[in-house]
Amino acid sequence: MSLTDDIPAPWRISDTGSALKITDARGRSVAWVYYRREDALGAEYLTRDQAVEMAKAIARLSRD
């Protein structure tokens, strides 16, 4: 039994403008990956491109 057995595939990624939301086939949230635009000041944040790569890696877990 894997950690994702009770979270039905496929998992989808949607962009909310400041985060990428990963949802399962039922529409339940699996994960959120937050990012900041390139011009944001302050602490180190993920760029949108980095967040997309992370969200894709999370979504691939539904196929394992």
mmCIF file of C-alpha atoms in Angstrom, residues 1-31:
data_model
loop_
_atom_site.group_PDB
_atom_site.id
_atom_site.type_symbol
_atom_site.label_atom_id
_atom_site.label_comp_id
_atom_site.label_asym_id
_atom_site.label_seq_id
_atom_site.Cartn_x
_atom_site.Cartn_y
_atom_site.Cartn_z
ATOM 1 C CA MET A 1 0.000 0.000 0.000
ATOM 2 C CA SER A 2 1.396 3.402 -0.975
ATOM 3 C CA LEU A 3 0.752 6.778 0.602
ATOM 4 C CA THR A 4 -1.356 7.801 -2.396
ATOM 5 C CA ASP A 5 -3.720 4.807 -2.562
ATOM 6 C CA ASP A 6 -6.668 6.732 -1.103
ATOM 7 C CA ILE A 7 -6.056 9.831 -3.271
ATOM 8 C CA PRO A 8 -7.507 9.032 -6.709
ATOM 9 C CA ALA A 9 -5.609 9.899 -9.882
ATOM 10 C CA PRO A 10 -5.319 11.879 -12.020
ATOM 11 C CA TRP A 11 -3.969 14.795 -10.064
ATOM 12 C CA ARG A 12 -4.364 18.179 -11.715
ATOM 13 C CA ILE A 13 -2.410 21.414 -11.342
ATOM 14 C CA SER A 14 -4.111 24.815 -11.433
ATOM 15 C CA ASP A 15 -2.524 28.254 -11.048
ATOM 16 C CA THR A 16 -4.216 30.658 -8.628
ATOM 17 C CA GLY A 17 -1.877 33.568 -9.382
ATOM 18 C CA SER A 18 0.325 33.169 -6.312
ATOM 19 C CA ALA A 19 0.275 29.392 -5.870
ATOM 20 C CA LEU A 20 -0.135 26.154 -7.761
ATOM 21 C CA LYS A 21 -2.899 23.946 -6.394
ATOM 22 C CA ILE A 22 -2.690 20.182 -6.914
ATOM 23 C CA THR A 23 -6.074 18.422 -6.711
ATOM 24 C CA ASP A 24 -7.103 14.780 -6.978
ATOM 25 C CA ALA A 25 -9.760 13.313 -9.283
ATOM 26 C CA ARG A 26 -12.463 14.234 -6.743
ATOM 27 C CA GLY A 27 -11.350 17.866 -6.627
ATOM 28 C CA ARG A 28 -9.831 17.617 -3.141
ATOM 29 C CA SER A 29 -6.643 19.585 -2.490
ATOM 30 C CA VAL A 30 -3.541 17.419 -2.325
ATOM 31 C CA ALA A 31 -0.942 20.207 -2.041
#
